[in-house]
C-alpha cells in the first residue's frame, strides 16, 4: 500500500513531493521563476511544448501574476518573453492557438495595462532598455493573438484604449519605442496608414521620379519586378496617330522591349501555384544528397505551411538512420529531389502487406488460389431458406431507421406495389421481381442479385453506369435484412 514514509533501499517509496497527476502539482513547481528563467533560453518549439504540457499550471501562473514589486515585474517579463518566443513557432499551429486561447481567457492581459501605465514614470537607462524588450514582446503577443483569434480583437482594442495615452507619452518622451515598434502598435490600433506605410509610399514616389526617364531605367530587372504580379512601369503603345516626340517613342519601345524578356522570368518564378500544387505535400518522399547523389538520405515532408513554402521553407522528417543523420554538419548544403508518386499512399499499403500471414487475407481462396466457384455468404449457408425483404428498393423514398426495425408490427408505410418484393429467395433467379419494379435495368439487377447471393462479387462498368447507385441498393438491402 501507500505509506507516508520514504522507501527503503532501492525500492520506490512515496514521498511528500509525489502527486497523482500534474493537476495536483503546484504551478510554481512547474512554471515558477526559475523554470521560466531556464525556459526563455530555449527555442520556440521547446517552450511551446512545455506550456502545452503544463496548461493548467500556465493558466494559474497567468492568473496570479501581479505587479507589486521588482520580483513580480521580473516574473511578468519572463512570461512575456516566453510567450513572445512561442509566436515564432510555425510547425505546431494547433498548440500555438491553444496556448494563446489560454492567454486570452486569463487575467494576464490586464497586467499589461498596469505595467505600461507605470512606465510613464522616469526610469534609469538600464531599465528603459529592458522595457523596450518587454514592450516589443507585448506588441508581438497581441499581434499574434489578433491574427489567430479573431474574437480577441475586441479584448485587444479594450487593452490598447487604456494604455494609448501612456504609449504616446513614452513615444514622445523616451527612447523605449522605436519606429518598428510604433508601426506594430499603429497596426494593432487599426489606424488607416502606419508610419511604415508612409515611409514606403515616400520611397515609391522617389523611385517613380527616378524611373520617369527611361535612360536611367536599369536594363537588368529589379527584385521587385520579378516578384510582383502587376506591371506598373509599362507605357501603352500608340495604336492611332503619332508620338509626341522622339523621346516619347523611345520610352515606350524601351519599356515594352524590356518587359519582353522579363515576363518569362517572372512567370517562371510564379509557375507553381502552391495552393493547388501536389509538390511537397504532407507525406511526400524526398531524397537529400550533399555530393551529387553519391550518398543519399531519405525523408518525408512533415509540415507544409503555404506561407513558409513560398519562402522555400518546409519541415521534413528523417525516417531512419537517426544516428548517421545526427552527424551531418549543420552548414551542409543538400540537393533535394522529390518523387512524383505520392509515397504516403504506398507506405501504408506496403506496411500492411508485410503483416499479412497465412489465414489473414479475406477471400484468400479466390484471390490467391483463384477458385472459380464462389460460395454463398455465411448467413445464407446457415439459413438457406431465408428470404429477403426488398420493399425498401421499390419505395426508395423510405428512409431506414434502427428504432423502427425491431417493432413487431409493420414499421414502414410500404406501398401496395412493393408487396411483390417482400419475400425474395436471392439465390433463385425465378424468385426475383422484374428490374423495373426495383428501379434497375437488367444488368444492374444481375449485379444486385450476385452481390446478395455470393460471398464475393466484382461489379464493374464505365463511368455513368450506376456502380455507386447499385452500391447504395446493396447496403440498403443488407441493412433492412440484417436479422438474416
Short mmCIF file of C-alpha atoms in Angstrom, two decimals, residues 101-369:
data_model
loop_
_atom_site.label_atom_id
_atom_site.label_comp_id
_atom_site.label_asym_id
_atom_site.label_seq_id
_atom_site.Cartn_x
_atom_site.Cartn_y
_atom_site.Cartn_z
CA UNK A 101 -6.56 30.93 -26.13
CA UNK A 102 -5.46 30.39 -22.53
CA UNK A 103 -3.72 33.78 -22.53
CA UNK A 104 -6.85 35.49 -23.83
CA UNK A 105 -9.08 33.96 -21.16
CA UNK A 106 -6.70 34.77 -18.27
CA UNK A 107 -6.19 37.91 -16.20
CA UNK A 108 -2.71 38.22 -17.64
CA UNK A 109 -3.58 40.77 -20.32
CA UNK A 110 -4.87 43.19 -17.73
CA UNK A 111 -1.43 43.21 -16.09
CA UNK A 112 -0.16 44.86 -19.30
CA UNK A 113 -2.25 47.90 -18.50
CA UNK A 114 -0.79 48.31 -15.01
CA UNK A 115 2.75 47.69 -16.25
CA UNK A 116 2.63 50.02 -19.28
CA UNK A 117 0.96 52.84 -17.35
CA UNK A 118 3.73 52.50 -14.75
CA UNK A 119 6.38 53.14 -17.41
CA UNK A 120 5.31 56.77 -17.72
CA UNK A 121 7.33 57.47 -14.58
CA UNK A 122 11.02 58.13 -15.18
CA UNK A 123 13.37 55.16 -15.07
CA UNK A 124 17.15 54.75 -15.39
CA UNK A 125 18.56 53.88 -18.85
CA UNK A 126 19.19 50.25 -17.92
CA UNK A 127 15.56 49.70 -17.06
CA UNK A 128 14.50 51.56 -20.19
CA UNK A 129 16.38 49.05 -22.33
CA UNK A 130 14.61 46.17 -20.57
CA UNK A 131 11.28 47.91 -21.07
CA UNK A 132 11.91 48.23 -24.80
CA UNK A 133 12.23 44.45 -24.94
CA UNK A 134 9.08 43.72 -22.97
CA UNK A 135 7.05 46.27 -24.93
CA UNK A 136 8.16 44.71 -28.20
CA UNK A 137 7.21 41.29 -26.83
CA UNK A 138 3.81 42.59 -25.69
CA UNK A 139 3.10 44.01 -29.15
CA UNK A 140 4.24 40.71 -30.71
CA UNK A 141 1.87 38.71 -28.48
CA UNK A 142 -1.09 41.00 -29.20
CA UNK A 143 -0.37 40.88 -32.95
CA UNK A 144 -0.26 37.07 -32.88
CA UNK A 145 -3.48 36.85 -30.90
CA UNK A 146 -5.19 39.24 -33.28
CA UNK A 147 -4.28 37.05 -36.27
CA UNK A 148 -5.05 33.69 -34.60
CA UNK A 149 -8.15 34.56 -32.59
CA UNK A 150 -10.44 36.99 -34.45
CA UNK A 151 -12.72 37.31 -31.42
CA UNK A 152 -9.80 38.61 -29.36
CA UNK A 153 -9.73 41.87 -31.33
CA UNK A 154 -12.33 43.41 -29.03
CA UNK A 155 -10.27 42.47 -25.98
CA UNK A 156 -7.10 43.83 -27.57
CA UNK A 157 -8.79 47.10 -28.52
CA UNK A 158 -10.01 47.47 -24.95
CA UNK A 159 -6.50 46.97 -23.56
CA UNK A 160 -4.97 49.39 -26.04
CA UNK A 161 -7.54 52.06 -25.22
CA UNK A 162 -6.34 52.01 -21.60
CA UNK A 163 -2.64 52.30 -22.47
CA UNK A 164 -2.88 54.59 -25.53
CA UNK A 165 -2.10 57.76 -23.58
CA UNK A 166 0.86 56.14 -21.83
CA UNK A 167 2.21 54.73 -25.10
CA UNK A 168 2.10 58.17 -26.72
CA UNK A 169 3.86 59.73 -23.71
CA UNK A 170 6.54 57.04 -23.80
CA UNK A 171 6.95 57.52 -27.55
CA UNK A 172 7.45 61.28 -27.23
CA UNK A 173 9.50 61.43 -24.02
CA UNK A 174 11.78 58.36 -24.12
CA UNK A 175 13.72 56.13 -26.49
CA UNK A 176 11.94 52.94 -25.45
CA UNK A 177 9.69 52.73 -28.53
CA UNK A 178 11.49 52.69 -31.89
CA UNK A 179 9.94 53.05 -35.35
CA UNK A 180 9.34 49.32 -35.88
CA UNK A 181 7.58 49.00 -32.52
CA UNK A 182 5.50 52.08 -33.29
CA UNK A 183 4.45 50.51 -36.59
CA UNK A 184 3.34 47.36 -34.76
CA UNK A 185 1.34 49.46 -32.32
CA UNK A 186 -0.27 51.51 -35.09
CA UNK A 187 -1.33 48.34 -36.88
CA UNK A 188 -2.80 46.95 -33.66
CA UNK A 189 -4.75 50.20 -33.32
CA UNK A 190 -6.09 49.76 -36.89
CA UNK A 191 -5.07 53.24 -37.92
CA UNK A 192 -5.54 53.99 -41.60
CA UNK A 193 -1.89 54.37 -42.59
CA UNK A 194 1.05 53.35 -40.47
CA UNK A 195 4.34 55.19 -40.29
CA UNK A 196 5.97 52.33 -42.18
CA UNK A 197 3.43 52.65 -44.97
CA UNK A 198 4.06 56.36 -45.18
CA UNK A 199 7.81 55.81 -45.42
CA UNK A 200 7.30 53.10 -48.04
CA UNK A 201 4.99 55.35 -50.05
CA UNK A 202 7.61 58.11 -49.97
CA UNK A 203 10.28 55.72 -51.24
CA UNK A 204 7.99 54.57 -54.04
CA UNK A 205 7.39 58.17 -55.08
CA UNK A 206 11.13 58.84 -55.20
CA UNK A 207 11.73 55.68 -57.24
CA UNK A 208 8.94 56.68 -59.60
CA UNK A 209 10.60 60.05 -60.16
CA UNK A 210 13.96 58.42 -60.88
CA UNK A 211 12.41 55.96 -63.36
CA UNK A 212 10.43 58.56 -65.29
CA UNK A 213 13.46 58.94 -67.55
CA UNK A 214 13.84 55.70 -69.49
CA UNK A 215 17.56 56.43 -69.99
CA UNK A 216 18.04 55.99 -66.22
CA UNK A 217 15.75 52.95 -66.07
CA UNK A 218 18.08 49.95 -65.49
CA UNK A 219 18.39 47.27 -68.16
CA UNK A 220 18.59 44.49 -65.56
CA UNK A 221 15.33 43.71 -63.73
CA UNK A 222 14.90 44.55 -60.06
CA UNK A 223 13.85 42.01 -57.42
CA UNK A 224 10.51 43.77 -57.02
CA UNK A 225 9.77 43.50 -60.74
CA UNK A 226 10.25 39.74 -60.98
CA UNK A 227 8.38 39.08 -57.72
CA UNK A 228 5.44 41.36 -58.47
CA UNK A 229 2.41 40.16 -60.43
CA UNK A 230 1.45 43.69 -61.55
CA UNK A 231 3.16 45.71 -64.28
CA UNK A 232 3.50 49.33 -63.18
CA UNK A 233 6.28 50.75 -65.37
CA UNK A 234 4.91 49.99 -68.83
CA UNK A 235 3.54 52.61 -71.21
CA UNK A 236 0.71 51.90 -73.68
CA UNK A 237 1.87 51.78 -77.27
CA UNK A 238 0.29 54.18 -79.74
CA UNK A 239 -2.35 52.49 -81.89
CA UNK A 240 -3.55 55.69 -83.58
CA UNK A 241 -1.72 58.85 -84.51
CA UNK A 242 1.90 59.87 -83.99
CA UNK A 243 4.12 60.17 -80.92
CA UNK A 244 4.72 63.42 -79.07
CA UNK A 245 8.42 63.37 -79.90
CA UNK A 246 11.41 61.04 -80.26
CA UNK A 247 11.83 60.51 -76.52
CA UNK A 248 8.16 59.56 -76.24
CA UNK A 249 8.63 56.90 -78.94
CA UNK A 250 11.90 55.58 -77.45
CA UNK A 251 10.47 55.50 -73.92
CA UNK A 252 7.52 53.29 -74.93
CA UNK A 253 9.62 50.93 -77.07
CA UNK A 254 12.32 50.62 -74.39
CA UNK A 255 9.85 49.60 -71.70
CA UNK A 256 7.95 47.15 -73.91
CA UNK A 257 11.14 45.52 -75.19
CA UNK A 258 12.50 45.26 -71.64
CA UNK A 259 9.27 43.64 -70.42
CA UNK A 260 9.52 41.14 -73.28
CA UNK A 261 12.50 39.41 -71.67
CA UNK A 262 11.46 39.96 -68.02
CA UNK A 263 7.97 38.46 -68.41
CA UNK A 264 9.15 34.83 -68.97
CA UNK A 265 11.44 35.15 -65.94
CA UNK A 266 8.59 36.42 -63.77
CA UNK A 267 6.24 33.70 -65.00
CA UNK A 268 8.88 31.08 -64.31
CA UNK A 269 9.25 32.23 -60.72
CA UNK A 270 5.46 32.00 -60.26
CA UNK A 271 4.84 28.69 -62.10
CA UNK A 272 3.98 26.81 -59.21
CA UNK A 273 0.69 27.62 -57.52
CA UNK A 274 1.29 26.01 -54.15
CA UNK A 275 -2.39 26.13 -53.17
CA UNK A 276 -3.23 23.65 -55.95
CA UNK A 277 0.17 22.02 -56.44
CA UNK A 278 0.81 18.43 -55.40
CA UNK A 279 4.50 19.17 -54.91
CA UNK A 280 5.90 18.72 -51.41
CA UNK A 281 2.57 17.85 -49.81
CA UNK A 282 2.45 16.14 -46.42
CA UNK A 283 3.96 12.66 -46.61
CA UNK A 284 5.85 13.18 -49.90
CA UNK A 285 9.13 11.28 -50.11
CA UNK A 286 12.24 13.38 -50.74
CA UNK A 287 15.84 12.39 -51.32
CA UNK A 288 18.67 14.57 -49.98
CA UNK A 289 22.28 14.47 -51.13
CA UNK A 290 25.31 16.69 -50.41
CA UNK A 291 27.54 15.11 -53.09
CA UNK A 292 25.62 14.77 -56.35
CA UNK A 293 23.70 11.72 -55.04
CA UNK A 294 26.73 9.57 -54.27
CA UNK A 295 25.31 9.39 -50.75
CA UNK A 296 21.64 9.96 -50.01
CA UNK A 297 19.23 10.33 -47.09
CA UNK A 298 15.51 9.78 -47.35
CA UNK A 299 12.91 11.84 -45.53
CA UNK A 300 9.22 12.74 -45.75
CA UNK A 301 7.54 16.13 -45.69
CA UNK A 302 6.28 16.64 -42.13
CA UNK A 303 4.70 20.08 -42.50
CA UNK A 304 3.67 22.19 -45.47
CA UNK A 305 2.75 25.72 -44.49
CA UNK A 306 1.92 27.82 -47.56
CA UNK A 307 3.42 30.96 -46.05
CA UNK A 308 6.70 29.18 -45.39
CA UNK A 309 6.86 27.15 -48.59
CA UNK A 310 6.70 30.36 -50.63
CA UNK A 311 9.88 31.35 -48.78
CA UNK A 312 11.44 27.99 -49.61
CA UNK A 313 10.96 26.52 -46.13
CA UNK A 314 9.49 23.08 -45.33
CA UNK A 315 9.74 20.72 -42.37
CA UNK A 316 10.99 17.21 -43.15
CA UNK A 317 11.27 14.09 -41.03
CA UNK A 318 14.06 11.53 -41.45
CA UNK A 319 12.51 8.07 -41.38
CA UNK A 320 15.60 6.13 -40.26
CA UNK A 321 19.40 6.34 -39.84
CA UNK A 322 18.96 8.79 -36.97
CA UNK A 323 22.49 8.30 -35.63
CA UNK A 324 24.01 8.85 -39.06
CA UNK A 325 21.84 11.90 -39.70
CA UNK A 326 22.85 13.42 -36.35
CA UNK A 327 26.48 13.52 -37.52
CA UNK A 328 25.70 15.78 -40.51
CA UNK A 329 27.32 19.21 -40.02
CA UNK A 330 24.62 21.91 -39.64
CA UNK A 331 26.04 24.00 -42.51
CA UNK A 332 25.76 21.16 -45.05
CA UNK A 333 24.08 22.14 -48.34
CA UNK A 334 21.88 19.46 -49.91
CA UNK A 335 20.29 18.95 -53.29
CA UNK A 336 16.74 17.67 -52.81
CA UNK A 337 14.75 15.51 -55.25
CA UNK A 338 11.08 14.61 -54.86
CA UNK A 339 9.38 11.51 -56.23
CA UNK A 340 6.33 12.24 -58.42
CA UNK A 341 4.48 9.31 -56.80
CA UNK A 342 2.66 10.03 -53.52
CA UNK A 343 4.72 7.99 -51.07
CA UNK A 344 2.29 8.25 -48.14
CA UNK A 345 -0.34 6.27 -50.06
CA UNK A 346 2.14 3.49 -50.87
CA UNK A 347 3.72 3.40 -47.41
CA UNK A 348 0.68 2.09 -45.51
CA UNK A 349 -0.24 -0.47 -48.17
CA UNK A 350 3.33 -1.80 -48.15
CA UNK A 351 3.42 -2.00 -44.34
CA UNK A 352 0.05 -3.75 -44.46
CA UNK A 353 1.29 -6.34 -46.94
CA UNK A 354 4.28 -7.09 -44.69
CA UNK A 355 1.95 -8.00 -41.83
CA UNK A 356 -0.39 -10.35 -43.73
CA UNK A 357 0.15 -14.00 -42.79
CA UNK A 358 -1.46 -17.32 -43.67
CA UNK A 359 -5.16 -17.18 -42.88
CA UNK A 360 -5.25 -13.38 -42.53
CA UNK A 361 -6.30 -12.48 -46.07
CA UNK A 362 -10.07 -12.36 -46.64
CA UNK A 363 -11.27 -14.39 -49.66
CA UNK A 364 -7.82 -15.95 -49.96
CA UNK A 365 -9.17 -18.99 -51.81
CA UNK A 366 -10.49 -16.74 -54.59
CA UNK A 367 -7.71 -14.14 -54.73
CA UNK A 368 -4.69 -16.43 -54.29
CA UNK A 369 -5.92 -19.83 -55.43
#
